[in-house]
Tab-separated table of C-alpha atoms in Angstrom:
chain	number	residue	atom	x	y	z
L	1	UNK	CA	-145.804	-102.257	104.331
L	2	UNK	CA	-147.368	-103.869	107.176
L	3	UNK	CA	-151.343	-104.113	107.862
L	4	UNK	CA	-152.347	-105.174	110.894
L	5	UNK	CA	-156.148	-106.437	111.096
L	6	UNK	CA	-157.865	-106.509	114.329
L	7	UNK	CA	-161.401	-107.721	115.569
L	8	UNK	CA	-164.006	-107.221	116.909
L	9	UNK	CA	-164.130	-103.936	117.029
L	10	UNK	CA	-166.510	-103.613	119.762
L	11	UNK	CA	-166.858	-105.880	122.432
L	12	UNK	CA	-169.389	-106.006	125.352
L	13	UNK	CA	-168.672	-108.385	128.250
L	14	UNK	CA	-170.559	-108.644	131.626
L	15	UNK	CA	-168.245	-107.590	134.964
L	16	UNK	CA	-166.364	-110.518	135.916
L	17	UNK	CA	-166.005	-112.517	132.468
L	18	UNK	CA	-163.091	-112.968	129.987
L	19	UNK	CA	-162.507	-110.910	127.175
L	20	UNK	CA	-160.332	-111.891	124.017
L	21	UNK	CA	-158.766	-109.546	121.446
L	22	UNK	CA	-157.495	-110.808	118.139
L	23	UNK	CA	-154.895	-109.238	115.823
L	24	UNK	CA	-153.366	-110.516	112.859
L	25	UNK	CA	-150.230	-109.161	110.424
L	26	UNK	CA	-148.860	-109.492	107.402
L	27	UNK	CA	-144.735	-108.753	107.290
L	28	UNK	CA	-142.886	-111.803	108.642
L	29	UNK	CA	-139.999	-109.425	109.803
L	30	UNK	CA	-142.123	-107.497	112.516
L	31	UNK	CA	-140.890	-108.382	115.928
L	32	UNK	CA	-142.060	-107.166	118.307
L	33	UNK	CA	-145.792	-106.500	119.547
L	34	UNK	CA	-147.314	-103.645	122.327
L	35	UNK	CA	-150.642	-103.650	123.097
L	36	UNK	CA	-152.411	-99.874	124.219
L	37	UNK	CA	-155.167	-98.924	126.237
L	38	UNK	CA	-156.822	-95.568	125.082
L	39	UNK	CA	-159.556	-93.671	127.237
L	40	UNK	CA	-161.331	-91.208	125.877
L	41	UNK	CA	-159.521	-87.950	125.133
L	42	UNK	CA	-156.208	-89.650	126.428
L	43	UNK	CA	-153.397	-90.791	124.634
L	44	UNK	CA	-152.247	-94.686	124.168
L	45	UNK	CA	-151.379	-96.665	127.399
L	46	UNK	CA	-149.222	-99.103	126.782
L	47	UNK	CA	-150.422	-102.417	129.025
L	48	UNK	CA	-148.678	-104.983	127.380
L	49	UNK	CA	-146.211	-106.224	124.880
L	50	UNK	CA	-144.747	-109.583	123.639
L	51	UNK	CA	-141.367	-110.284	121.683
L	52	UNK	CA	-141.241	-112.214	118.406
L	53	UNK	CA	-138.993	-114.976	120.610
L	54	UNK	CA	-142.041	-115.346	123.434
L	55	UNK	CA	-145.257	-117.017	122.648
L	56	UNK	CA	-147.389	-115.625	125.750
L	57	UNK	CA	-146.684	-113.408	128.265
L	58	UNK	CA	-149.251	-112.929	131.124
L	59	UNK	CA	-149.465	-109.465	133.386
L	60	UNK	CA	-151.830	-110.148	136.920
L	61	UNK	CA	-155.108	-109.584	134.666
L	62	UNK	CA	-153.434	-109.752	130.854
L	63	UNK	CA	-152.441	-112.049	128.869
L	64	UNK	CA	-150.532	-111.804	125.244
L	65	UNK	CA	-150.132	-114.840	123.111
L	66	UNK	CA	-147.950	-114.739	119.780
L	67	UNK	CA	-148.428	-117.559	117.029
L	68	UNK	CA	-145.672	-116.683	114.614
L	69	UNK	CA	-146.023	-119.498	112.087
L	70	UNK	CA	-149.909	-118.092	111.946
L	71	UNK	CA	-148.857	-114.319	112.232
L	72	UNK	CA	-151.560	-113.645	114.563
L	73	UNK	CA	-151.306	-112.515	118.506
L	74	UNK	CA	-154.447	-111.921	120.740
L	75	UNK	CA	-155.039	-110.159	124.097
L	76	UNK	CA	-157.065	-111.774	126.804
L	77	UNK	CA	-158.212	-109.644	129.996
L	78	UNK	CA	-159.791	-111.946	132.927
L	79	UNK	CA	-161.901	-111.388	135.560
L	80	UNK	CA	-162.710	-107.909	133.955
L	81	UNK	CA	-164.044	-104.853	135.851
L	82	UNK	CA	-165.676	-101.279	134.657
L	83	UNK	CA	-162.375	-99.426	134.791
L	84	UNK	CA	-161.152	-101.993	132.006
L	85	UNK	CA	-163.703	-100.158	129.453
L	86	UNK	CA	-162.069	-98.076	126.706
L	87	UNK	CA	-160.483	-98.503	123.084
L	88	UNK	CA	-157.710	-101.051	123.015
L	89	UNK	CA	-155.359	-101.380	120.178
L	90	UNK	CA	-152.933	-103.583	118.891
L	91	UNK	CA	-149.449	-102.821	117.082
L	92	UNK	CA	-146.625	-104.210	115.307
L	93	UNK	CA	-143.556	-103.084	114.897
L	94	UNK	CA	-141.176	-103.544	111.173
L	95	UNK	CA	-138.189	-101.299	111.426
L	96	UNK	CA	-138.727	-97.876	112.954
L	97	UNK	CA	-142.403	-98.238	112.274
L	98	UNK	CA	-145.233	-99.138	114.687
L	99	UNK	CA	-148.426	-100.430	112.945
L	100	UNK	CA	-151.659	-100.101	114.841
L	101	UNK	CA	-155.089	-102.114	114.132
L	102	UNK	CA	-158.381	-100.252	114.069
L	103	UNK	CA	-159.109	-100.779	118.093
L	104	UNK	CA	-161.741	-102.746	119.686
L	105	UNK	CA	-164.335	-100.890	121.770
L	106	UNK	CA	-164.274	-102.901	125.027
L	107	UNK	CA	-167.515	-102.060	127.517
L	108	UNK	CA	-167.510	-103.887	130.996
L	109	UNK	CA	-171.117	-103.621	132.294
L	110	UNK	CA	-171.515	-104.267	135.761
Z	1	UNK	CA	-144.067	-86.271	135.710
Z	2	UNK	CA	-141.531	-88.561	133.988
Z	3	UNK	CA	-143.682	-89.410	130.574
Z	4	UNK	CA	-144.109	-87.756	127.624
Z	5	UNK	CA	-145.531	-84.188	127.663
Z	6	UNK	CA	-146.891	-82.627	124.494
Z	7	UNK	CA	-148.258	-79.217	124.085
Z	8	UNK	CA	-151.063	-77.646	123.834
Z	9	UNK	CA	-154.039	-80.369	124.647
Z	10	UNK	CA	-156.347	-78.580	122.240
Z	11	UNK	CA	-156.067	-76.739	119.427
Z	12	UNK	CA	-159.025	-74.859	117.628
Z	13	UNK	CA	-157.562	-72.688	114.471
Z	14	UNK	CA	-159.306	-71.278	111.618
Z	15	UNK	CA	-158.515	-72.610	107.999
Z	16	UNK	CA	-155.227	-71.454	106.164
Z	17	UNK	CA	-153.627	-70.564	109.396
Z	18	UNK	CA	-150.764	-72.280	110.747
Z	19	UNK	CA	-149.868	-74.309	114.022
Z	20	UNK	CA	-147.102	-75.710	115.758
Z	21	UNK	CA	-147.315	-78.925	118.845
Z	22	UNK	CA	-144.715	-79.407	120.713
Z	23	UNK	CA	-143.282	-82.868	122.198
Z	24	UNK	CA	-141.335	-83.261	125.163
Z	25	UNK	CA	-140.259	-86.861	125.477
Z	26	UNK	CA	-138.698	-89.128	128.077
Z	27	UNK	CA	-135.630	-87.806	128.925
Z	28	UNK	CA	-133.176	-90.733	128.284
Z	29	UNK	CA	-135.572	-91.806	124.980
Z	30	UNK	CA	-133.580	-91.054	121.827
Z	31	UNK	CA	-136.322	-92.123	119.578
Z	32	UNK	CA	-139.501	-89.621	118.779
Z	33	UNK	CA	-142.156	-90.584	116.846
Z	34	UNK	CA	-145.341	-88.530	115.433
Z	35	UNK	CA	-148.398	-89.939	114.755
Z	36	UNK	CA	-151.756	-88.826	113.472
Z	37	UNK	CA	-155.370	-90.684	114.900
Z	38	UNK	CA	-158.734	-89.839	113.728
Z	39	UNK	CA	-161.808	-90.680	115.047
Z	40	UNK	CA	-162.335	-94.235	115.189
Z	41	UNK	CA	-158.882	-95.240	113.753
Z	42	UNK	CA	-155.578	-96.403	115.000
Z	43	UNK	CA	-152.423	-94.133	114.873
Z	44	UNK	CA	-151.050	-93.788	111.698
Z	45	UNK	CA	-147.366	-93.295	111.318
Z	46	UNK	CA	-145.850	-89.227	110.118
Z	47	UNK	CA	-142.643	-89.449	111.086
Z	48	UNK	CA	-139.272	-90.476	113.128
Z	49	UNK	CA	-136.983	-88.997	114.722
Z	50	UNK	CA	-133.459	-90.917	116.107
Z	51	UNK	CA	-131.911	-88.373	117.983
Z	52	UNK	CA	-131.872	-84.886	116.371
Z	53	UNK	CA	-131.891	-86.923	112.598
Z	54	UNK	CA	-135.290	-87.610	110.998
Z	55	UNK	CA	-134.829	-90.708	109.587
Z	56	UNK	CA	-138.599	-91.455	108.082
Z	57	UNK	CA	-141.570	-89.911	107.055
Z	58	UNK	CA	-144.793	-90.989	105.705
Z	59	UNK	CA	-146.376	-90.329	102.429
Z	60	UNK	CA	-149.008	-88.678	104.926
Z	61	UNK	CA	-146.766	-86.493	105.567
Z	62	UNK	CA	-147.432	-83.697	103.037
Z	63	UNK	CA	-145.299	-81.113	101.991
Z	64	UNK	CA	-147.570	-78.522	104.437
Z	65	UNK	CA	-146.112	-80.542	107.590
Z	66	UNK	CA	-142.607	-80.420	108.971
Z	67	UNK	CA	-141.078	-82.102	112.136
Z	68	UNK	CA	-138.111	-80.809	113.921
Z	69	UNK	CA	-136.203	-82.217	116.629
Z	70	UNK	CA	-132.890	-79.795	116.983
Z	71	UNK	CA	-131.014	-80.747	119.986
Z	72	UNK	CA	-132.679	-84.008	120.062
Z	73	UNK	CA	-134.325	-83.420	122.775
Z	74	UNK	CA	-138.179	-81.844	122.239
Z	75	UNK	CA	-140.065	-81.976	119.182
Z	76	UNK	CA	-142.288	-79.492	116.866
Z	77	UNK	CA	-144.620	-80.582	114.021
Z	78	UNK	CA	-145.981	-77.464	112.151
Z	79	UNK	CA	-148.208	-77.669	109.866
Z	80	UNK	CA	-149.192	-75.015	107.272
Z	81	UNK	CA	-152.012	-73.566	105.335
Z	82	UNK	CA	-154.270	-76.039	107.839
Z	83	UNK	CA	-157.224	-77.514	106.007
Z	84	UNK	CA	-159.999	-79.296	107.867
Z	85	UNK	CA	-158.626	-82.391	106.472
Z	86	UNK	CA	-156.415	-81.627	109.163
Z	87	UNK	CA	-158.594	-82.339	112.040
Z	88	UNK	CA	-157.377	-85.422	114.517
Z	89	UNK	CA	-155.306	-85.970	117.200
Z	90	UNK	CA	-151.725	-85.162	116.849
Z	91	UNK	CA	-149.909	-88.232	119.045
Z	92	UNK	CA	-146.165	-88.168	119.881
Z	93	UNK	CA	-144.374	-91.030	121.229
Z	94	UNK	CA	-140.666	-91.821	122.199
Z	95	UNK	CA	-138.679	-94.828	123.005
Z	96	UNK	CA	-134.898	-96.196	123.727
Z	97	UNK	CA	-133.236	-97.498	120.321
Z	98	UNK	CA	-133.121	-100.884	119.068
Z	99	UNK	CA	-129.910	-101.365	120.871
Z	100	UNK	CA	-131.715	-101.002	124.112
Z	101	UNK	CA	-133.263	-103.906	125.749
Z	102	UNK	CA	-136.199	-101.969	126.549
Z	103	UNK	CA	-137.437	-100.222	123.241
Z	104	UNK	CA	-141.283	-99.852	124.235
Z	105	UNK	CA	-142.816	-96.412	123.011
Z	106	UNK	CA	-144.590	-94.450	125.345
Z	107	UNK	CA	-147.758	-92.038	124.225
Z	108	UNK	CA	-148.070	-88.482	125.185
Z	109	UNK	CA	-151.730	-87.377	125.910
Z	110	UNK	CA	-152.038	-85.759	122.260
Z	111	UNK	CA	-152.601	-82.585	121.035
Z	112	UNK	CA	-156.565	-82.362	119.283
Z	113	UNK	CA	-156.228	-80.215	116.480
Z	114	UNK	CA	-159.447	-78.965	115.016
Z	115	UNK	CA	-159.816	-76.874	111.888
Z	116	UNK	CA	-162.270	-75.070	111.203
């Protein structure tokens, strides 16, 4: 099956900077790729996804970038604030099936 | 509210016992999914639902669990005999089908099982 990686898994960034989420995965035939924000206690968010056909996408703050050939696809938050602190996972989806990296801890300090 | 609803929030049960969490997805989503987080991890896939049919489940799925989905509409997941293995948060998700141009999946707040 699929196995998505994803790093780091916590990430500390001061109010105001960048901050850059990697995944990678292995199965060739997964298409298409969300990206959730989790707060504590709180389900999944999605905040962004990309398409297997798309190699970035970009949302105000968020940005999604795909490198097929590489099978790797990163999130990228600018000009971050407190309220973008919590757990943020990746996914990719083969079939029916949604697989999910491990998270990354993100912490805006102000 | 328009998203997906699961019930209860929490669930504290003693070991042995059984329990049942319901989903309520998005109305015009014919796709339900389970999934299963613990602490620290990413959601790990239990089983799929396109329309009333379950069309997957997991090897994580043992033979204590059981999804239903009879008018395709809401969800259960029992499980039985609950061990403390048990213990995480119980996600449910929906989405349109692959047909659909849209096929995102959308997260219910969870139901946090713990077993003790």
């Amino acid at each position: 099956g699929e196995n998505v990686e994803q790093h780091p898994s916590t990430l500390s960034v001061q109010e105001g900077d960048s901050a850059v989420i990697k995944c990678t995965y292995s199965d060739s035939a997964s298409n298409y790729f969300p990206w959730y924000k989790q707060e504590l206690g709180k389900g999944p968010q999605l905040i962004i996804d990309i398409r297997s056909n798309v190699g970035e996408k970009k949302d105000q703050r968020i940005a999604v970038t795909l490198n097929k050939t590489a099978k790797h696809f990163s999130l990228h938050i600018t000009e971050t604030q407190p309220e973008d602190s919590a757990v943020y996972f990746c996914a990719a989806r083969t079939g029916n099936q949604f697989y999910f990296g491990t998270g990354t801890s993100l912490t805006v300090i102000p | 509210d328009t998203g997906v609803s699961q019930d209860p929030r929490h669930k504290i049960t003693k070991r042995g016992q059984n329990v049942t969490f319901r989903c309520d997805p998005i109305s015009e989503h014919n796709r339900l999914y389970w999934y299963r987080q613990t602490l620290g991890q990413g959601p790990e896939f239990l089983t799929y639902f396109q329309n009333e049919a379950q069309l997957e489940k997991s090897r994580l799925l043992s033979d204590r669990f059981s999804a239903e989905r009879p008018k395709g509409s809401f969800s259960t997941l029992e499980i039985q005999r609950t061990e403390q293995g048990d213990s995480a948060m119980y996600l449910c998700a929906s989405s349109r089908d692959s047909r659909a141009l849209n096929t995102e999946a959308f997260f219910g707040q969870g139901t946090r099982l713990t077993v003790v």
